[in-house]
PDB file of C-alpha atoms in Angstrom:
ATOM      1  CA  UNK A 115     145.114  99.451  96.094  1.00  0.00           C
ATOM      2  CA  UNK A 116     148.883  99.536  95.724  1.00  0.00           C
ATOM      3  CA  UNK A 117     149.470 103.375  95.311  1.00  0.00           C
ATOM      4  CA  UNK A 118     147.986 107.121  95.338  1.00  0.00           C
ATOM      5  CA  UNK A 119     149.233 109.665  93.809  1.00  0.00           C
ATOM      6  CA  UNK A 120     148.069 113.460  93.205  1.00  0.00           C
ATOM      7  CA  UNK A 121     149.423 115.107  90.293  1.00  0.00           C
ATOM      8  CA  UNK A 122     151.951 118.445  90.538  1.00  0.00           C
ATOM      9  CA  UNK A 123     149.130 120.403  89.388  1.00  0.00           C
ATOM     10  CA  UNK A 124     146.277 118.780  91.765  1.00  0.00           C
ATOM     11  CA  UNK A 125     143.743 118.078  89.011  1.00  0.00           C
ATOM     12  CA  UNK A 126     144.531 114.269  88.666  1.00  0.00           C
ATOM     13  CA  UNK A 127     144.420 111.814  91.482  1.00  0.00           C
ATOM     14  CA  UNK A 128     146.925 108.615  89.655  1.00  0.00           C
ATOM     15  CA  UNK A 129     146.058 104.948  91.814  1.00  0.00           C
ATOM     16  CA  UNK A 130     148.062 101.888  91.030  1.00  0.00           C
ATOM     17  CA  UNK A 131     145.786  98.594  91.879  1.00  0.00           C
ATOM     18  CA  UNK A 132     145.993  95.266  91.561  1.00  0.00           C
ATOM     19  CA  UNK A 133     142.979  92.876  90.275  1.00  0.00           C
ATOM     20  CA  UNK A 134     141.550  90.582  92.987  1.00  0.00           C
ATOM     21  CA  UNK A 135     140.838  87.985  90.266  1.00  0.00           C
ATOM     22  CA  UNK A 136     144.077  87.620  87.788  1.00  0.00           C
ATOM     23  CA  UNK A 137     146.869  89.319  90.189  1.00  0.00           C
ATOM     24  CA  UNK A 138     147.847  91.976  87.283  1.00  0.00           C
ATOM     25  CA  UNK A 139     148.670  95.914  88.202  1.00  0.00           C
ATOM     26  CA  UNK A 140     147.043  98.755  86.360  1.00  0.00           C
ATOM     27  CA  UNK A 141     146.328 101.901  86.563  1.00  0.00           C
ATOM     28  CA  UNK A 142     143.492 104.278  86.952  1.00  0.00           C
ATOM     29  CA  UNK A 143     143.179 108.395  86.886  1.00  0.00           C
ATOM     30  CA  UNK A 144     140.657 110.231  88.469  1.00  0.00           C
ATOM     31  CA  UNK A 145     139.660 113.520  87.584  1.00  0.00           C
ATOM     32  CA  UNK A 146     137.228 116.149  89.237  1.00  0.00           C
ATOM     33  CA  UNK A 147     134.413 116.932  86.260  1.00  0.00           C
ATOM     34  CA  UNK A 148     133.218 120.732  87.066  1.00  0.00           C
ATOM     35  CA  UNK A 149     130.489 121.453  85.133  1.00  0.00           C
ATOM     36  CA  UNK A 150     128.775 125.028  85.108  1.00  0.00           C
ATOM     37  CA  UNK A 151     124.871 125.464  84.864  1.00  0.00           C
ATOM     38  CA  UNK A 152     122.539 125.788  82.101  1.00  0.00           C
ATOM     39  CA  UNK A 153     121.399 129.816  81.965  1.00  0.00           C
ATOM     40  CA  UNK A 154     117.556 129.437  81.905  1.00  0.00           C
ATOM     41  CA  UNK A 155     116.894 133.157  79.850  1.00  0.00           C
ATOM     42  CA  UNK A 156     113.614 135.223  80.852  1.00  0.00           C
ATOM     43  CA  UNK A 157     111.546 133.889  77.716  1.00  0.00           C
ATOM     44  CA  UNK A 158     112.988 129.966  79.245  1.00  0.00           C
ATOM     45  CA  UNK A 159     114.938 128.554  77.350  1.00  0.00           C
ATOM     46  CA  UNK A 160     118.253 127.229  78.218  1.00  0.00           C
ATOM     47  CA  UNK A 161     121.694 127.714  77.306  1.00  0.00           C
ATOM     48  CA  UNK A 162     125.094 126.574  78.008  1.00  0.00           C
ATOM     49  CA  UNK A 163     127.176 128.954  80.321  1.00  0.00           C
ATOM     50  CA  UNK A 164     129.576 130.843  77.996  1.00  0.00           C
ATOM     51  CA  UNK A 165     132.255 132.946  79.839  1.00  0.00           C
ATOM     52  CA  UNK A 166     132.854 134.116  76.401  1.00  0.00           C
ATOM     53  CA  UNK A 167     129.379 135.748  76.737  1.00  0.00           C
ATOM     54  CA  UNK A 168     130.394 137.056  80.227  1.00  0.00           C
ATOM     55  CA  UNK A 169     133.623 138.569  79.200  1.00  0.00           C
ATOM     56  CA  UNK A 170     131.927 140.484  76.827  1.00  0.00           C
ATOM     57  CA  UNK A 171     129.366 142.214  78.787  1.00  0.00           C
ATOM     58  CA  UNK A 172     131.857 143.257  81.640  1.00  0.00           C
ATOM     59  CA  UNK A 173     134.046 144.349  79.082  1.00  0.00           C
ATOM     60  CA  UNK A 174     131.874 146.671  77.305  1.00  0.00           C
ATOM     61  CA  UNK A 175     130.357 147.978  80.909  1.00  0.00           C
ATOM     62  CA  UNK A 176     134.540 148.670  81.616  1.00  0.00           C
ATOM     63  CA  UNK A 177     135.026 150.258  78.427  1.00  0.00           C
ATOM     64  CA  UNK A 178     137.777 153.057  78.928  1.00  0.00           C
ATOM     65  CA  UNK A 179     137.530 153.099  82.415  1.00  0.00           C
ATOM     66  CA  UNK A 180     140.669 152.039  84.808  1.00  0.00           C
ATOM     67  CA  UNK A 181     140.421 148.788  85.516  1.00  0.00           C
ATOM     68  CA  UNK A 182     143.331 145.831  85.308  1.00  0.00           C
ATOM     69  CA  UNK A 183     142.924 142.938  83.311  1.00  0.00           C
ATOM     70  CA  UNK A 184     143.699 140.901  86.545  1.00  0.00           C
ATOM     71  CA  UNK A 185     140.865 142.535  88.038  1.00  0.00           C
ATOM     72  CA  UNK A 186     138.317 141.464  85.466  1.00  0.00           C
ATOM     73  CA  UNK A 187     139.868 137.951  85.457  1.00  0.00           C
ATOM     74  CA  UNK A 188     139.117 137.914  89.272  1.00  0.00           C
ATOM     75  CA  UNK A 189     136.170 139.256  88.813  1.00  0.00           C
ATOM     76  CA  UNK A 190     134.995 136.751  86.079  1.00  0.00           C
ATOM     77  CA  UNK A 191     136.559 133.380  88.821  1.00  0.00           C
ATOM     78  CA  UNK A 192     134.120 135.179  91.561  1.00  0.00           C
ATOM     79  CA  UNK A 193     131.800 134.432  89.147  1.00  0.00           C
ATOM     80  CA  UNK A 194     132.060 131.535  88.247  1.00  0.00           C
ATOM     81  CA  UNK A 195     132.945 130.112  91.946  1.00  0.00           C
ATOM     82  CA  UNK A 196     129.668 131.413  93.134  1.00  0.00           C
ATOM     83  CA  UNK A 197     127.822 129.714  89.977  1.00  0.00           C
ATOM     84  CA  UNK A 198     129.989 126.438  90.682  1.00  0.00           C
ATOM     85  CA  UNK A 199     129.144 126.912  94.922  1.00  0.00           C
ATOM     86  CA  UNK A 200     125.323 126.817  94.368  1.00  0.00           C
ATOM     87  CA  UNK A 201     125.476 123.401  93.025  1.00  0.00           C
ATOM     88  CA  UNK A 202     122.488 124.126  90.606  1.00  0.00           C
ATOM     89  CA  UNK A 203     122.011 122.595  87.139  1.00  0.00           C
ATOM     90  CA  UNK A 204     120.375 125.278  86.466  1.00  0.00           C
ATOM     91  CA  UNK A 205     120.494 129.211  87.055  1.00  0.00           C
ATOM     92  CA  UNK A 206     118.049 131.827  85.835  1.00  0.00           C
ATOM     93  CA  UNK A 207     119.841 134.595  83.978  1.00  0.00           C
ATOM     94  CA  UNK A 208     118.443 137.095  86.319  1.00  0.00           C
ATOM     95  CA  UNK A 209     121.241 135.795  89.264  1.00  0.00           C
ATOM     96  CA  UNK A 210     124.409 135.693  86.852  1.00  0.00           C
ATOM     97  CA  UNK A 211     122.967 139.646  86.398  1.00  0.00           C
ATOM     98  CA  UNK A 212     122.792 140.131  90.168  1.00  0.00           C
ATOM     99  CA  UNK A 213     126.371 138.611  90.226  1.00  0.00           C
ATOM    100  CA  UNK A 214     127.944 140.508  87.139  1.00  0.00           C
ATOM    101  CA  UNK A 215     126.356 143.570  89.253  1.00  0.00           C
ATOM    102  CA  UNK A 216     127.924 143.037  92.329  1.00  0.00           C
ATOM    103  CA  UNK A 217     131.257 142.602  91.084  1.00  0.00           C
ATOM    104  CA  UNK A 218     130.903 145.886  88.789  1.00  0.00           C
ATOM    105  CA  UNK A 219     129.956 147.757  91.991  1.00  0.00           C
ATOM    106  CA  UNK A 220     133.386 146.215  93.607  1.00  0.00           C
ATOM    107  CA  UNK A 221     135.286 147.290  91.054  1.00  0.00           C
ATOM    108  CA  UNK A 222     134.139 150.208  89.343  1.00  0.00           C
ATOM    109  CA  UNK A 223     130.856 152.746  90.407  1.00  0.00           C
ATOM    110  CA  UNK A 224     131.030 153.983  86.693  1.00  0.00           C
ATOM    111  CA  UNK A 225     130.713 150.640  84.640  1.00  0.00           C
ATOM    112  CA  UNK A 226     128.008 149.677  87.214  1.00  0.00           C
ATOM    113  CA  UNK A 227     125.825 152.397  86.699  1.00  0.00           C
ATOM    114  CA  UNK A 228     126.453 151.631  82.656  1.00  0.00           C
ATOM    115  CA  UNK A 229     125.660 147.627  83.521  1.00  0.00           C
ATOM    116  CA  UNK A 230     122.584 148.925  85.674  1.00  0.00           C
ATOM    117  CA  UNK A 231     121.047 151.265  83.365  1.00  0.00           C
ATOM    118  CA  UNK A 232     121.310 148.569  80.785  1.00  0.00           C
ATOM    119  CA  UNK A 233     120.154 145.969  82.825  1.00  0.00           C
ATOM    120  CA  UNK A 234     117.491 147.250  84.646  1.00  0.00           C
ATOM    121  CA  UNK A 235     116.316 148.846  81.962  1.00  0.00           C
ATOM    122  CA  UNK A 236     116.187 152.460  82.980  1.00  0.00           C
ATOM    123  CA  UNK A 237     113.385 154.420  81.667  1.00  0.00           C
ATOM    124  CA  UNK A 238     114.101 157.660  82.916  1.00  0.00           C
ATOM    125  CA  UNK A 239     116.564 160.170  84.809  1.00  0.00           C
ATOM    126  CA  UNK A 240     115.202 159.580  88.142  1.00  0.00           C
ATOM    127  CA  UNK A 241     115.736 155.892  88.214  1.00  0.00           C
ATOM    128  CA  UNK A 242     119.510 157.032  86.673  1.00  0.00           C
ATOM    129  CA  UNK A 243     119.833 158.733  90.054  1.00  0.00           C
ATOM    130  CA  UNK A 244     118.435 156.409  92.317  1.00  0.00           C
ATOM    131  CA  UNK A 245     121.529 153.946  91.126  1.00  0.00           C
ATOM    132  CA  UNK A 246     124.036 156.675  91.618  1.00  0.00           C
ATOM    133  CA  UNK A 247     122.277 157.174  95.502  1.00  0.00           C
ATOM    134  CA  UNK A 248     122.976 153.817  96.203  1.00  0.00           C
ATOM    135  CA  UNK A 249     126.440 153.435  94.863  1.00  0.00           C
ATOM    136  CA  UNK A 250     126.966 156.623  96.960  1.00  0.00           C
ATOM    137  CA  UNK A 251     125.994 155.299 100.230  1.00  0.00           C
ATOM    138  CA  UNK A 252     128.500 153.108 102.185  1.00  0.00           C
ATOM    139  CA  UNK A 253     128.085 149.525 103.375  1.00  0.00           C
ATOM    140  CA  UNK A 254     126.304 151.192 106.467  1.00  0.00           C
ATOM    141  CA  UNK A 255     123.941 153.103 104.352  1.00  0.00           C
ATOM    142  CA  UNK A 256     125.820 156.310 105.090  1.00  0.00           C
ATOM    143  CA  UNK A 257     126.845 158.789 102.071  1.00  0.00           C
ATOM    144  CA  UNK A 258     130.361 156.993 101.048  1.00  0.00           C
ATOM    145  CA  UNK A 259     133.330 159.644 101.166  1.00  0.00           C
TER     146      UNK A 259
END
């Protein structure tokens, strides 16, 4: 190998070599292949992650509430990361759920309770305010302020 090289924006990896056999210089790029994990759905079949998909569901949860684009952008790469981090091929649609939830409950109490509700398919007013409860109580389990 004559020569590495990353590229300005750190996706390519650019090496110059030489062949052992003829003596002639080429080159080679080397890219990292990030590929998300098939969504195995409740009845089990499989699809292909679609952020798309993703988008839309926080979006409509957010729906005239206060929240920055940025924020749902960020919220959508935490996603995604996490997804990416496992290192599964596969991911039941139950844990993107738990995710989406989480990062609701972050970033606004409202558009979690409308996720939840949804979700967890709510049946009645007491299992409405068993949600709110719990996005009332602090990290310690004490009422939030």
């Amino acid at each position: 190998m004559l020569d590495t090289r990353v590229s300005e924006e750190g996706d390519v990896i650019r090496r110059r070599r030489r062949c052992a056999a003829c003596d002639k210089r080429f080159t080679t790029y080397e890219r990292i292949e990030l590929t998300m994990p098939t969504i195995v759905k409740k009845n089990g079949s499989r699809s292909e992650f679609d952020v798309g998909k993703l988008r839309a569901s926080l979006m409509l949860a957010l729906r005239k509430r206060p929240v920055s684009a940025e924020a749902v952008d960020a919220a959508l790469q935490s996603i995604q990361e996490k997804l990416l981090s496992s290192g599964s091929r596969e991911v039941v649609s139950g844990q993107v759920g738990e995710l989406v939830m989480r990062e609701l409950k972050r970033l606004d109490k409202i558009a979690y309770i409308r996720f939840a509700s949804v979700y967890k398919s709510f049946e009645d007013l007491t299992e409405f305010q068993d949600a709110i409860e719990e996005v009332g109580q602090g990290q310690d389990g004490k009422p939030a302020k």
